[in-house]
PDB file of C-alpha atoms in Angstrom:
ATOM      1  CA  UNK A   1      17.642   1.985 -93.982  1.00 64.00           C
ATOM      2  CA  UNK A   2      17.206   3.870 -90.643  1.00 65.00           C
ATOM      3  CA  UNK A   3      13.924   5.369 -92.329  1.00 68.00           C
ATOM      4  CA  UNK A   4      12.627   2.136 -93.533  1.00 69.00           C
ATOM      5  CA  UNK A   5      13.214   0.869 -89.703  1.00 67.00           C
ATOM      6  CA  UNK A   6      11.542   3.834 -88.678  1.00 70.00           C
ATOM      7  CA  UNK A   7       8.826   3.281 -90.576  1.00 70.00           C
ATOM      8  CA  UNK A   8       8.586  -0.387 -89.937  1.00 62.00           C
ATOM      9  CA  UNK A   9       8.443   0.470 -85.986  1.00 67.00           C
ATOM     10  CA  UNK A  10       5.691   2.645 -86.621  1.00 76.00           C
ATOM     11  CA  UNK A  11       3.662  -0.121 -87.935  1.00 65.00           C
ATOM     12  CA  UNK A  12       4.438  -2.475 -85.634  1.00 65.00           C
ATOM     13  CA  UNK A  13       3.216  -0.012 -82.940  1.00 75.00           C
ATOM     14  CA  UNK A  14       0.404   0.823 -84.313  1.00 69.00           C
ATOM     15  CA  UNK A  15      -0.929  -2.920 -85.352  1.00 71.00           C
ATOM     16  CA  UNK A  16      -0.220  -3.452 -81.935  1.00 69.00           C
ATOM     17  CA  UNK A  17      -2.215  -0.790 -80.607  1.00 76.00           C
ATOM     18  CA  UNK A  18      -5.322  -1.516 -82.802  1.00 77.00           C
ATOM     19  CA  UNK A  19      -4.784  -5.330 -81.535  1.00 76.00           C
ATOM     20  CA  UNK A  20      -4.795  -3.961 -77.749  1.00 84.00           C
ATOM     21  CA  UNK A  21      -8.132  -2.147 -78.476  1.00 83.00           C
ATOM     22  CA  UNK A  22      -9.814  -4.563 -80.400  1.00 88.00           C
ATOM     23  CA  UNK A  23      -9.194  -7.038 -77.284  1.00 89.00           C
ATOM     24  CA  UNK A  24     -10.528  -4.492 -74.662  1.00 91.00           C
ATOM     25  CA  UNK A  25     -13.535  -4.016 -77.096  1.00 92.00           C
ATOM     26  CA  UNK A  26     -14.184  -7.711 -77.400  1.00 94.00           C
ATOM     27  CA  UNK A  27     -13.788  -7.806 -73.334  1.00 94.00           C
ATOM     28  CA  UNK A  28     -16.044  -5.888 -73.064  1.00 95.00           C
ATOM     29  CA  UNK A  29     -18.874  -6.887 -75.450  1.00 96.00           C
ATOM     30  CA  UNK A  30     -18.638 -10.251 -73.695  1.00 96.00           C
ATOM     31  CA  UNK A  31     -18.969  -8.643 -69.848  1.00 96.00           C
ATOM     32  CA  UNK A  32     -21.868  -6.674 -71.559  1.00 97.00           C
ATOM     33  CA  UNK A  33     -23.712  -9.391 -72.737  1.00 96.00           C
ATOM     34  CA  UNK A  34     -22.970 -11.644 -70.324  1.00 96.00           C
ATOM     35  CA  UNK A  35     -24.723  -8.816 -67.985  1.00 97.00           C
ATOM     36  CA  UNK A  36     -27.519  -8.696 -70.168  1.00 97.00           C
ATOM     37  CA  UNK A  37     -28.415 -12.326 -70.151  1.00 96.00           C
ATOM     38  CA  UNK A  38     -28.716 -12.031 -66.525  1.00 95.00           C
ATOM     39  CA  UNK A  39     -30.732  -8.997 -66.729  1.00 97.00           C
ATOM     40  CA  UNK A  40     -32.663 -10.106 -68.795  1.00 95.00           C
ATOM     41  CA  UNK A  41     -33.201 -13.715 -66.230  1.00 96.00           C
ATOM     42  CA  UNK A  42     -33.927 -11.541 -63.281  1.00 97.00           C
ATOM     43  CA  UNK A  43     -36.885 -11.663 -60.843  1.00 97.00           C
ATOM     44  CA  UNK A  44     -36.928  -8.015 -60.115  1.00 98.00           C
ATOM     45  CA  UNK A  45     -40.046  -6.377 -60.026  1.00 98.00           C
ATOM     46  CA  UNK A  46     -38.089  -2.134 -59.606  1.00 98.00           C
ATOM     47  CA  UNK A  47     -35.086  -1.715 -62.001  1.00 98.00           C
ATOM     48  CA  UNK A  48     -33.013   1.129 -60.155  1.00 98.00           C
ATOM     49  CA  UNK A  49     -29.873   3.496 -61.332  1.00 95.00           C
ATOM     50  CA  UNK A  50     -27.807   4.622 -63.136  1.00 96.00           C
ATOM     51  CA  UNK A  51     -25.565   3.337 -60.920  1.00 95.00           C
ATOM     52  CA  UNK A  52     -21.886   3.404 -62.013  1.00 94.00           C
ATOM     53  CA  UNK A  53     -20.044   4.523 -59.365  1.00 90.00           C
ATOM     54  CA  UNK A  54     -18.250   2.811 -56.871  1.00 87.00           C
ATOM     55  CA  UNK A  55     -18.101   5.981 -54.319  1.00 80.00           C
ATOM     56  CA  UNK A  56     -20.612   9.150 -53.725  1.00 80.00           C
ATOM     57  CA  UNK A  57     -24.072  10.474 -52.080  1.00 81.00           C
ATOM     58  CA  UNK A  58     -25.900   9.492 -55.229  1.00 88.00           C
ATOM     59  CA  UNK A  59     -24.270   5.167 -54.922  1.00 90.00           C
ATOM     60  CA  UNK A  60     -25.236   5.598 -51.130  1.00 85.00           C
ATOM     61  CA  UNK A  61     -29.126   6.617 -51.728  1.00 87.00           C
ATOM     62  CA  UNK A  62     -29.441   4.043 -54.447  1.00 93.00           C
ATOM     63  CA  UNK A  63     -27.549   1.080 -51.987  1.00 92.00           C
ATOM     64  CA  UNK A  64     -29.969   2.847 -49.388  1.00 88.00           C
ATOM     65  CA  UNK A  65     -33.524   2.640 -51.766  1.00 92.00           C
ATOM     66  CA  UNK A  66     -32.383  -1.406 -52.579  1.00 94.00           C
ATOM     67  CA  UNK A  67     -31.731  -1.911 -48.971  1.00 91.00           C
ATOM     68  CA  UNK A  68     -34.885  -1.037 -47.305  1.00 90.00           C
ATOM     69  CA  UNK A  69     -37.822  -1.402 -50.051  1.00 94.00           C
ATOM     70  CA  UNK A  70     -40.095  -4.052 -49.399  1.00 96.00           C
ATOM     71  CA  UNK A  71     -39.854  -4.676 -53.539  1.00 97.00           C
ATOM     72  CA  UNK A  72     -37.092  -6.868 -55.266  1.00 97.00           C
ATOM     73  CA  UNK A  73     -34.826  -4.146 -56.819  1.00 98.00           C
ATOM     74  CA  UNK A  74     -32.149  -4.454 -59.408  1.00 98.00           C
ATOM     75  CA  UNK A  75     -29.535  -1.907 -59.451  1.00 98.00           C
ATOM     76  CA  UNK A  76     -28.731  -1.237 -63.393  1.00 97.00           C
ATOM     77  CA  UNK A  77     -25.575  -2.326 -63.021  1.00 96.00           C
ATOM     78  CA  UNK A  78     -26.031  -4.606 -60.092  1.00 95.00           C
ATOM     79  CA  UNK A  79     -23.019  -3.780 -57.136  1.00 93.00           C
ATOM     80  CA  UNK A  80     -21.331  -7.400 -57.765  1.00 93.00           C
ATOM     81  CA  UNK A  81     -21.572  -6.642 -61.481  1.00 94.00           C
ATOM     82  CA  UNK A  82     -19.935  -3.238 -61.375  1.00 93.00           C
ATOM     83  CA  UNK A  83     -16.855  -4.466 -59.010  1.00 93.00           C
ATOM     84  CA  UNK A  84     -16.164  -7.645 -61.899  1.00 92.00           C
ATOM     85  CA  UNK A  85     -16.479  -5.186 -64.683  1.00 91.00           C
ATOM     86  CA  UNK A  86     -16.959  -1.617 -63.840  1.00 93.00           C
ATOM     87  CA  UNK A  87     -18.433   0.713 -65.956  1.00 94.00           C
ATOM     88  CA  UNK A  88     -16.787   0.399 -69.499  1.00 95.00           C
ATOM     89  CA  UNK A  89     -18.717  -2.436 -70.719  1.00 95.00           C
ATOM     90  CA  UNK A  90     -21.957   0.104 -70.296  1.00 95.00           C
ATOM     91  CA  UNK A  91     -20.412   2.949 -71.943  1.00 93.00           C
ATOM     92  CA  UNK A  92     -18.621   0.975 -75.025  1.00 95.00           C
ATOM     93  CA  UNK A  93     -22.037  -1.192 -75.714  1.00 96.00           C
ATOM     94  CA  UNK A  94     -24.687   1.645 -75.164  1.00 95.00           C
ATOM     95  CA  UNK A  95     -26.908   1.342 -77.962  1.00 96.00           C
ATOM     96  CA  UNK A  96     -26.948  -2.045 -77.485  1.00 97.00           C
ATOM     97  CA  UNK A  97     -28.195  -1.320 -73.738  1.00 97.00           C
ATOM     98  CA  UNK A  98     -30.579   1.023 -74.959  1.00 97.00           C
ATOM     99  CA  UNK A  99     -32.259  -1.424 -76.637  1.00 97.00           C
ATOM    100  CA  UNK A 100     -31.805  -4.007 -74.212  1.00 97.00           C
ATOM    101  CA  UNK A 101     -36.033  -4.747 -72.945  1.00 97.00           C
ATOM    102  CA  UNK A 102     -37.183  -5.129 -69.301  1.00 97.00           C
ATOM    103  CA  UNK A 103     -37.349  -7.938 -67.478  1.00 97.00           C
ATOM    104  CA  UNK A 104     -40.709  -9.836 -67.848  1.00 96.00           C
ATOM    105  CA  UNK A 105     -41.185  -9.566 -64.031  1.00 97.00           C
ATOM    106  CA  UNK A 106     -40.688  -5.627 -63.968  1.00 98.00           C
ATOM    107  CA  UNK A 107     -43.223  -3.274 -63.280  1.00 98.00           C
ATOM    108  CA  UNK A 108     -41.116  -0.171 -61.858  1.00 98.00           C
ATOM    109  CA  UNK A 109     -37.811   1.588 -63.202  1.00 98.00           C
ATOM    110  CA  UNK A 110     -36.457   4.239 -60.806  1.00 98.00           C
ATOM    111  CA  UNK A 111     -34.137   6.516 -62.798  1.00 98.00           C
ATOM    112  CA  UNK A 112     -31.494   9.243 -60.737  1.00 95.00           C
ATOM    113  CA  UNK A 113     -28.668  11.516 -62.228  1.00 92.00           C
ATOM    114  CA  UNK A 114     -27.052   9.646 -64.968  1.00 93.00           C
ATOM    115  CA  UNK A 115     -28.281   9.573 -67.887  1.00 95.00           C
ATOM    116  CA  UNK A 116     -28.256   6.657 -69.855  1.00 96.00           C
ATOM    117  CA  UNK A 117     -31.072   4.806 -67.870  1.00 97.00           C
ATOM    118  CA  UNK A 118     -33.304   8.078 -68.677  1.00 97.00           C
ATOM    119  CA  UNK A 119     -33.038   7.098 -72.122  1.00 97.00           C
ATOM    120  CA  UNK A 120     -33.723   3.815 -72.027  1.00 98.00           C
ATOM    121  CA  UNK A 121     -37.150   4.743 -69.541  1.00 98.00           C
ATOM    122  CA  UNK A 122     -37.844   7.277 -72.920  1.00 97.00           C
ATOM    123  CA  UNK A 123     -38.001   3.957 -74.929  1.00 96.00           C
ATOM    124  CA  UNK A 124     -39.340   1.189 -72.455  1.00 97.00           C
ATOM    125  CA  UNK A 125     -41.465   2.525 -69.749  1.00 97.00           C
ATOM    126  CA  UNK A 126     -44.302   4.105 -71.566  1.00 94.00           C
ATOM    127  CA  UNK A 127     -47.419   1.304 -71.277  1.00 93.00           C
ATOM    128  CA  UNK A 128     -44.966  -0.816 -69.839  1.00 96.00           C
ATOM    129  CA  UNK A 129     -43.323   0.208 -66.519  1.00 98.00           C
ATOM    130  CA  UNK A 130     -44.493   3.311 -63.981  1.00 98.00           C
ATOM    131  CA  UNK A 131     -41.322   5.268 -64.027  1.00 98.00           C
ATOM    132  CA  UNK A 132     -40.155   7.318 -60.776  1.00 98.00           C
ATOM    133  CA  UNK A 133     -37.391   9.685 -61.292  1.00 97.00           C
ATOM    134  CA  UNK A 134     -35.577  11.778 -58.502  1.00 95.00           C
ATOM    135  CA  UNK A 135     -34.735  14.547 -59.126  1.00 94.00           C
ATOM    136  CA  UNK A 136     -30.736  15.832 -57.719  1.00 89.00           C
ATOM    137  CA  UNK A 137     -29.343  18.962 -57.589  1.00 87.00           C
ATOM    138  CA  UNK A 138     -28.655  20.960 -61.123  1.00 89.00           C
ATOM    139  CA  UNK A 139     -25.153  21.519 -61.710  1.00 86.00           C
ATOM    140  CA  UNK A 140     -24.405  25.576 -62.102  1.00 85.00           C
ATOM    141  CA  UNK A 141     -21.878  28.120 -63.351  1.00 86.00           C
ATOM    142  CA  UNK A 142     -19.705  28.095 -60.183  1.00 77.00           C
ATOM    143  CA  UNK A 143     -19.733  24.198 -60.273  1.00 71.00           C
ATOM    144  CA  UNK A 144     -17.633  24.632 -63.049  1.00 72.00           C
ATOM    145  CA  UNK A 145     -14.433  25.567 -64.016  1.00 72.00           C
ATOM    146  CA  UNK A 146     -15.024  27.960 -66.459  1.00 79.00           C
ATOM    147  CA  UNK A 147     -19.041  27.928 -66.164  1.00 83.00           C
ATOM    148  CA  UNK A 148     -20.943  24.941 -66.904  1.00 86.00           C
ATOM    149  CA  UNK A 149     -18.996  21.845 -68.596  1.00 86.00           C
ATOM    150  CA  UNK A 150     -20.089  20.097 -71.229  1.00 89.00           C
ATOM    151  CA  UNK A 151     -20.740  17.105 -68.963  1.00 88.00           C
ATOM    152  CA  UNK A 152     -22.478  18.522 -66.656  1.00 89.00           C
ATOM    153  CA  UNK A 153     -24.927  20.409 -69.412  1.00 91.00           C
ATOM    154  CA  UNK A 154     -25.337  16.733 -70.324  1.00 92.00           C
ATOM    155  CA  UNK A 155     -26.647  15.725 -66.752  1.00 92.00           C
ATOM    156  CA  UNK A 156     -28.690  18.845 -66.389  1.00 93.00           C
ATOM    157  CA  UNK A 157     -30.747  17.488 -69.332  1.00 94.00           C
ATOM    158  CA  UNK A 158     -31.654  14.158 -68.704  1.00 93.00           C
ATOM    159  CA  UNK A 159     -32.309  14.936 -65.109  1.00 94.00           C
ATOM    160  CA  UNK A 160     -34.911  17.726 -66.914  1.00 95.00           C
ATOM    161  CA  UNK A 161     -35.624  15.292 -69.240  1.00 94.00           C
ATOM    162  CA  UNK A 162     -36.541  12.608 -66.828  1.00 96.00           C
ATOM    163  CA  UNK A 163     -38.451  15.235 -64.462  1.00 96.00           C
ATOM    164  CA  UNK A 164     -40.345  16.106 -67.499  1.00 96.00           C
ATOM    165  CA  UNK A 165     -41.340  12.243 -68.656  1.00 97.00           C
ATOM    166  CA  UNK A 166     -41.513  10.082 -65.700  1.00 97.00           C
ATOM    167  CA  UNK A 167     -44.806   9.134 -64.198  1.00 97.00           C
ATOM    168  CA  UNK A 168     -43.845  10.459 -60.778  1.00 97.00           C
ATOM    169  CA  UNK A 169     -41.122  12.863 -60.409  1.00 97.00           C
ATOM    170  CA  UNK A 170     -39.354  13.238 -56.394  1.00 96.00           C
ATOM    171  CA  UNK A 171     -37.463  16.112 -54.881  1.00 93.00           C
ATOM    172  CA  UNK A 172     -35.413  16.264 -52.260  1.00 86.00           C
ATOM    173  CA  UNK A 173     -35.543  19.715 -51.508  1.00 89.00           C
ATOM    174  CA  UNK A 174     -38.130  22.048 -51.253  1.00 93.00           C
ATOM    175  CA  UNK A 175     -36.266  25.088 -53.195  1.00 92.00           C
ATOM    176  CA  UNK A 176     -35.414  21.902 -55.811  1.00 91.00           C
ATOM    177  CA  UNK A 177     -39.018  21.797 -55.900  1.00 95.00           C
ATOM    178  CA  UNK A 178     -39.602  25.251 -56.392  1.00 95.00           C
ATOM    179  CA  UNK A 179     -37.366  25.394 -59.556  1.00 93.00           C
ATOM    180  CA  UNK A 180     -38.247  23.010 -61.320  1.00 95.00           C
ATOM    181  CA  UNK A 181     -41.908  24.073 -61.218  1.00 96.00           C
ATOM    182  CA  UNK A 182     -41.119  27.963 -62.139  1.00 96.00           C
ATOM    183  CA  UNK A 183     -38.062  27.317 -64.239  1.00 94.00           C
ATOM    184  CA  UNK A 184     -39.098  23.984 -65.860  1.00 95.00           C
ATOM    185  CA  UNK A 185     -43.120  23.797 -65.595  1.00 96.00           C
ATOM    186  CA  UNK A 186     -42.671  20.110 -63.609  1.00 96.00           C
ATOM    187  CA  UNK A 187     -45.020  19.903 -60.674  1.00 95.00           C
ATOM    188  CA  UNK A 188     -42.829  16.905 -58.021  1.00 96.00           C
ATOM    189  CA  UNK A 189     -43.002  15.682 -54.833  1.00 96.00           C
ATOM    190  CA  UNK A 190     -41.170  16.612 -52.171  1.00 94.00           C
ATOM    191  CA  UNK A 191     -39.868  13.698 -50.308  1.00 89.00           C
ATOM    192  CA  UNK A 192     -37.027  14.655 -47.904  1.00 81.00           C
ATOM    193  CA  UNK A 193     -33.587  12.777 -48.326  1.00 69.00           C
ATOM    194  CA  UNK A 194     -32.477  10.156 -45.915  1.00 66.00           C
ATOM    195  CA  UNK A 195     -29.941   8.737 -44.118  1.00 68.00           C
ATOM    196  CA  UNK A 196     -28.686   5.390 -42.791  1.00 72.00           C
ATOM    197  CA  UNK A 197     -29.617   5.675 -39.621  1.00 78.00           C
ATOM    198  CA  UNK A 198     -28.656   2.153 -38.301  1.00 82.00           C
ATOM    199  CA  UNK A 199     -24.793   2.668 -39.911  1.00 82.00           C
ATOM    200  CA  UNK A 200     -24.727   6.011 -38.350  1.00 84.00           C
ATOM    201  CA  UNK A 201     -25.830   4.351 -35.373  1.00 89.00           C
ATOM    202  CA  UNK A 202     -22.314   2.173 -35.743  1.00 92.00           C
ATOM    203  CA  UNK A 203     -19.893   5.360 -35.566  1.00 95.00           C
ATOM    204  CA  UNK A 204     -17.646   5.289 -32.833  1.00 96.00           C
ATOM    205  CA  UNK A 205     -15.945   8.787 -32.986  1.00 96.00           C
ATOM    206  CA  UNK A 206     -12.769   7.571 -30.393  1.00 96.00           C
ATOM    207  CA  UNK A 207     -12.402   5.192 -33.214  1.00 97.00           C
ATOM    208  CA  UNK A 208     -11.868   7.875 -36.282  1.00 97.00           C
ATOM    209  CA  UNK A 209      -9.628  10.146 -33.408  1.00 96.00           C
ATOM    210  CA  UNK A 210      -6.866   7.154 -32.093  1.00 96.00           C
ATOM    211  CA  UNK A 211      -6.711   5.911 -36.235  1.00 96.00           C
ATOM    212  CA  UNK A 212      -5.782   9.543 -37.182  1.00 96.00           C
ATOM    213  CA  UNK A 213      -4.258  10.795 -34.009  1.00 95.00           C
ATOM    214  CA  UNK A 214      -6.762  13.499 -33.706  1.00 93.00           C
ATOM    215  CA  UNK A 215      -7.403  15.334 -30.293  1.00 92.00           C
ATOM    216  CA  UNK A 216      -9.823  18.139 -29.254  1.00 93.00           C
ATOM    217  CA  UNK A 217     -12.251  19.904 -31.583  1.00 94.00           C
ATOM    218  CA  UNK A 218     -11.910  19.655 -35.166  1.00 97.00           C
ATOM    219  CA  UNK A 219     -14.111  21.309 -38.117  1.00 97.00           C
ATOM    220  CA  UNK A 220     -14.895  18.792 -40.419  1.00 98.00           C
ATOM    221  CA  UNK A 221     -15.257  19.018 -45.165  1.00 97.00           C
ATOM    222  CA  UNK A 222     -16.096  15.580 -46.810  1.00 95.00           C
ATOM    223  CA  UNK A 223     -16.068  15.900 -50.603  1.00 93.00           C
ATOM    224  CA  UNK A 224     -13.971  15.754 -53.160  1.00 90.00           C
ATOM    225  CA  UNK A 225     -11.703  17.875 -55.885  1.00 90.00           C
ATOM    226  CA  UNK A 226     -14.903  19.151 -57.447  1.00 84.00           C
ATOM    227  CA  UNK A 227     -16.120  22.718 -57.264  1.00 82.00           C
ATOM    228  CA  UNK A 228     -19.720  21.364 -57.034  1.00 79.00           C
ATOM    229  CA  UNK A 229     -18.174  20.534 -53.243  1.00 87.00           C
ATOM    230  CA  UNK A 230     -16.469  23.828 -52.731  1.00 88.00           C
ATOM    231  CA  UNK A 231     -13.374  22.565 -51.094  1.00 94.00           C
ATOM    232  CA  UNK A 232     -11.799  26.490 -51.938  1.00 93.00           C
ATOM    233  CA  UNK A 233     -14.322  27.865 -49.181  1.00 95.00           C
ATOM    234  CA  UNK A 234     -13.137  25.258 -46.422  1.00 97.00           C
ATOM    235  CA  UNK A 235      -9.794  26.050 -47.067  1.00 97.00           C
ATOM    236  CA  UNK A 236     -10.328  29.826 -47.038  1.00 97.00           C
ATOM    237  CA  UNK A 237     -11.910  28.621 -43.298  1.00 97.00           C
ATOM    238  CA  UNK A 238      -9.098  26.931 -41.976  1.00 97.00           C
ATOM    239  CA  UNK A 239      -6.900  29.966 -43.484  1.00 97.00           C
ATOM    240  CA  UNK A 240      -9.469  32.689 -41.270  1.00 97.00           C
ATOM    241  CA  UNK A 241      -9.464  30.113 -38.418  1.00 96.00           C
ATOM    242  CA  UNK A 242      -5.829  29.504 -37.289  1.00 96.00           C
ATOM    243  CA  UNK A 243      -6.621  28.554 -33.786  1.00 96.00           C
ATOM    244  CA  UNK A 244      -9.202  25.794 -35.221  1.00 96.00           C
ATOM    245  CA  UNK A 245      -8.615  22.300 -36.327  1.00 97.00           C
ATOM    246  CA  UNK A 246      -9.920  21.692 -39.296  1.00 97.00           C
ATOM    247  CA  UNK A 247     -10.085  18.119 -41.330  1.00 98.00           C
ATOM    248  CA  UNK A 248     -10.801  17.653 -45.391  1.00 98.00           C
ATOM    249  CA  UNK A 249     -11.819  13.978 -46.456  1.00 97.00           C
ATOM    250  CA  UNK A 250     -11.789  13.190 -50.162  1.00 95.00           C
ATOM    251  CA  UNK A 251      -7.940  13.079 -50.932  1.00 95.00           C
ATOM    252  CA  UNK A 252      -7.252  17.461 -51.715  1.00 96.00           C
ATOM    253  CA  UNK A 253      -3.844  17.735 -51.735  1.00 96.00           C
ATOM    254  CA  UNK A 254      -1.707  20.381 -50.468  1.00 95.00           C
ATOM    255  CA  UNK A 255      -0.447  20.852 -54.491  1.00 96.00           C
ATOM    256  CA  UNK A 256      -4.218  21.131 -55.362  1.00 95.00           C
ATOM    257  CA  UNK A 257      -4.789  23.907 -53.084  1.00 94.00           C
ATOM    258  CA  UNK A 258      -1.702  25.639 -54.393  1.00 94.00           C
ATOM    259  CA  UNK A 259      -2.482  24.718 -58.082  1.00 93.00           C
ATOM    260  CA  UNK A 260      -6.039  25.658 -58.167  1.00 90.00           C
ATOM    261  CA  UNK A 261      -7.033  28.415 -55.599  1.00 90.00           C
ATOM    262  CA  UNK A 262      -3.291  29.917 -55.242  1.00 93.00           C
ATOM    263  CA  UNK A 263      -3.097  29.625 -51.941  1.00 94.00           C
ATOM    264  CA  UNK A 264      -0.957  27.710 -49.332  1.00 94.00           C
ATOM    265  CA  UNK A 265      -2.158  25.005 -46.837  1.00 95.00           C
ATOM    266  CA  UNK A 266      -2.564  25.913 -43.456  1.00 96.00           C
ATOM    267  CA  UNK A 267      -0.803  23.907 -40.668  1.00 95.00           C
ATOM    268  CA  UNK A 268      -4.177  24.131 -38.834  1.00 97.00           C
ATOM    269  CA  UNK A 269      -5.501  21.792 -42.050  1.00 97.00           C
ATOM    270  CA  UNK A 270      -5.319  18.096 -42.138  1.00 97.00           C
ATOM    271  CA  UNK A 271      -5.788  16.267 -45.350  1.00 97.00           C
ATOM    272  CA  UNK A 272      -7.077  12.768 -45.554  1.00 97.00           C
ATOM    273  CA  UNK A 273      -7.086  10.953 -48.356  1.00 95.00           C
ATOM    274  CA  UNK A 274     -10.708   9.303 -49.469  1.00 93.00           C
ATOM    275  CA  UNK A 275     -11.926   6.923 -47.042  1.00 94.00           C
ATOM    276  CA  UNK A 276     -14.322   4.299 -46.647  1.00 91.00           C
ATOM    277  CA  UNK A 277     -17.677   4.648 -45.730  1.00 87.00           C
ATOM    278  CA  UNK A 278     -17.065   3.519 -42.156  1.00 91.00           C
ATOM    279  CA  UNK A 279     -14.491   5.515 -41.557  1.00 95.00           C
ATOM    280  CA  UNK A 280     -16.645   9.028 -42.958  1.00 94.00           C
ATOM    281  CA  UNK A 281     -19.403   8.296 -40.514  1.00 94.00           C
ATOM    282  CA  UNK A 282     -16.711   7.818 -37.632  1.00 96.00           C
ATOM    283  CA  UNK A 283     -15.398  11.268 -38.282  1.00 97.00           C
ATOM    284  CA  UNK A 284     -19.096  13.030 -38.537  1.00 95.00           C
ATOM    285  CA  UNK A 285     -19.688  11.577 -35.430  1.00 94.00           C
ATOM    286  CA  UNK A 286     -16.223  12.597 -33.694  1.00 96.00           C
ATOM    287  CA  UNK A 287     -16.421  16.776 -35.706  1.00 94.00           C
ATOM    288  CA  UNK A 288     -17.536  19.463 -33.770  1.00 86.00           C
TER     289      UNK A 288
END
């Protein structure tokens, strides 16, 4: 009997489970197509992205390019879009999105890192749209953990792949540049990257000091638990530096640096969780 009931709960747990996924699938076919009617409605005359992150350099440049071009742009997802849904309703439906067409009033896409709106330029632009692509930094061995990952051989692809296709390919850097012309045979533009200057304009650095209780000098690392961001060689830094106040954004913890680089915290080191946008710019402004 205690078999049987054993059995039984087994099956119950599992029907259950295959009932909790088929509802998140079904969720999320209906956010995707509900996205796709009103991409497919749209006005826009640039389609711009990947953009499925809510954080980051790369979300700030695209927010930046929508912000300032004279052009209607569409972010692929759109920023209201991405809060109601996030990004699961684009990663469970992609072939559908891949063969989702333009909008009739579309004449540009502008493709970055990720790389599912590569692939859909690969099938849609040609004849059809002028496709831009920037070009970002390649991932490398040491922005791994044991080498190169899997996903970031992925990204390294498509951004070569996008380099390669697009009409016009930008670069950001002029040893970017260099690269991908002797590594890759892709002739770019350089086109130096840009800030907000109007927001950083809006810092107030007495602001970021009296909401943290900071005084005096400080040395300042915004990133995140990534070794593309090298948070080991800040805290080596602070480790060297005793006498200097130093200050890590992006939510390291004093476990992570034990846990991944062996080593112990500093009392000279201040860890801050992530932090808004506002607040970043308050402490670039207030770091020596």
């Amino acid at each position: 009997m205690l078999r049987r009931f054993r059995g039984y709960a087994r099956w119950l747990q599992f029907q259950y489970s295959s009932y909790q996924w088929n509802r998140y699938f079904r969720r999320c076919e209906r956010q995707f197509l509900e996205w796709q009617n009103s991409f497919s409605q749209s006005d826009a005359q640039v389609l711009l992205g990947m953009h499925l992150h809510l954080y980051g350099g790369v979300r700030n440049h695209l927010l930046a390019i929508q912000k300032y071009s004279s052009l209607r742009v569409l972010l692929v997802p759109e920023e209201s879009d991405l809060r109601r849904f996030g990004a699961a309703p684009f990663s469970e439906n992609r072939a559908a999105f891949l063969e989702t067409p333009p909008p009739q009033s579309a004449f540009a896409v502008h493709t970055h890192v990720l790389p599912d709106l590569v692939l859909w330029a690969e099938r849609h632009a040609k004849g059809r749209l002028v496709w831009v692509h920037t070009h970002h930094l390649f991932y490398y061995p040491e922005a791994g953990r044991q080498g190169i990952e899997t996903w970031q051989s992925d990204l390294n692809s498509a951004m070569v792949r996008g380099a390669k296709n697009s009409d016009i390919c930008l670069c950001v850097s002029r040893w970017e540049q260099q690269t991908l012309q002797q590594e890759h045979g892709i002739r770019s533009h350089y086109l130096p990257n840009g800030v907000n200057v109007s927001q950083c304009d809006l810092a107030k650095p007495q602001r970021f000091r009296k909401k943290f209780r900071l005084h005096g000098d400080f040395l300042l690392w915004v990133g995140r638990l990534d070794p593309v961001k090298n948070p080991r060689a800040f805290v080596e830094l602070a480790i060297r530096q005793p006498d200097m106040q130093c200050v890590m954004i992006g939510g390291v913890t004093r476990q992570d640096v034990l846990r991944h680089y062996g080593l112990e915290a500093p009392a000279n080191l201040r860890l801050l969780p992530q932090l808004s946008h506002a607040d970043v710019l308050d402490a670039i402004a207030a770091c020596r």
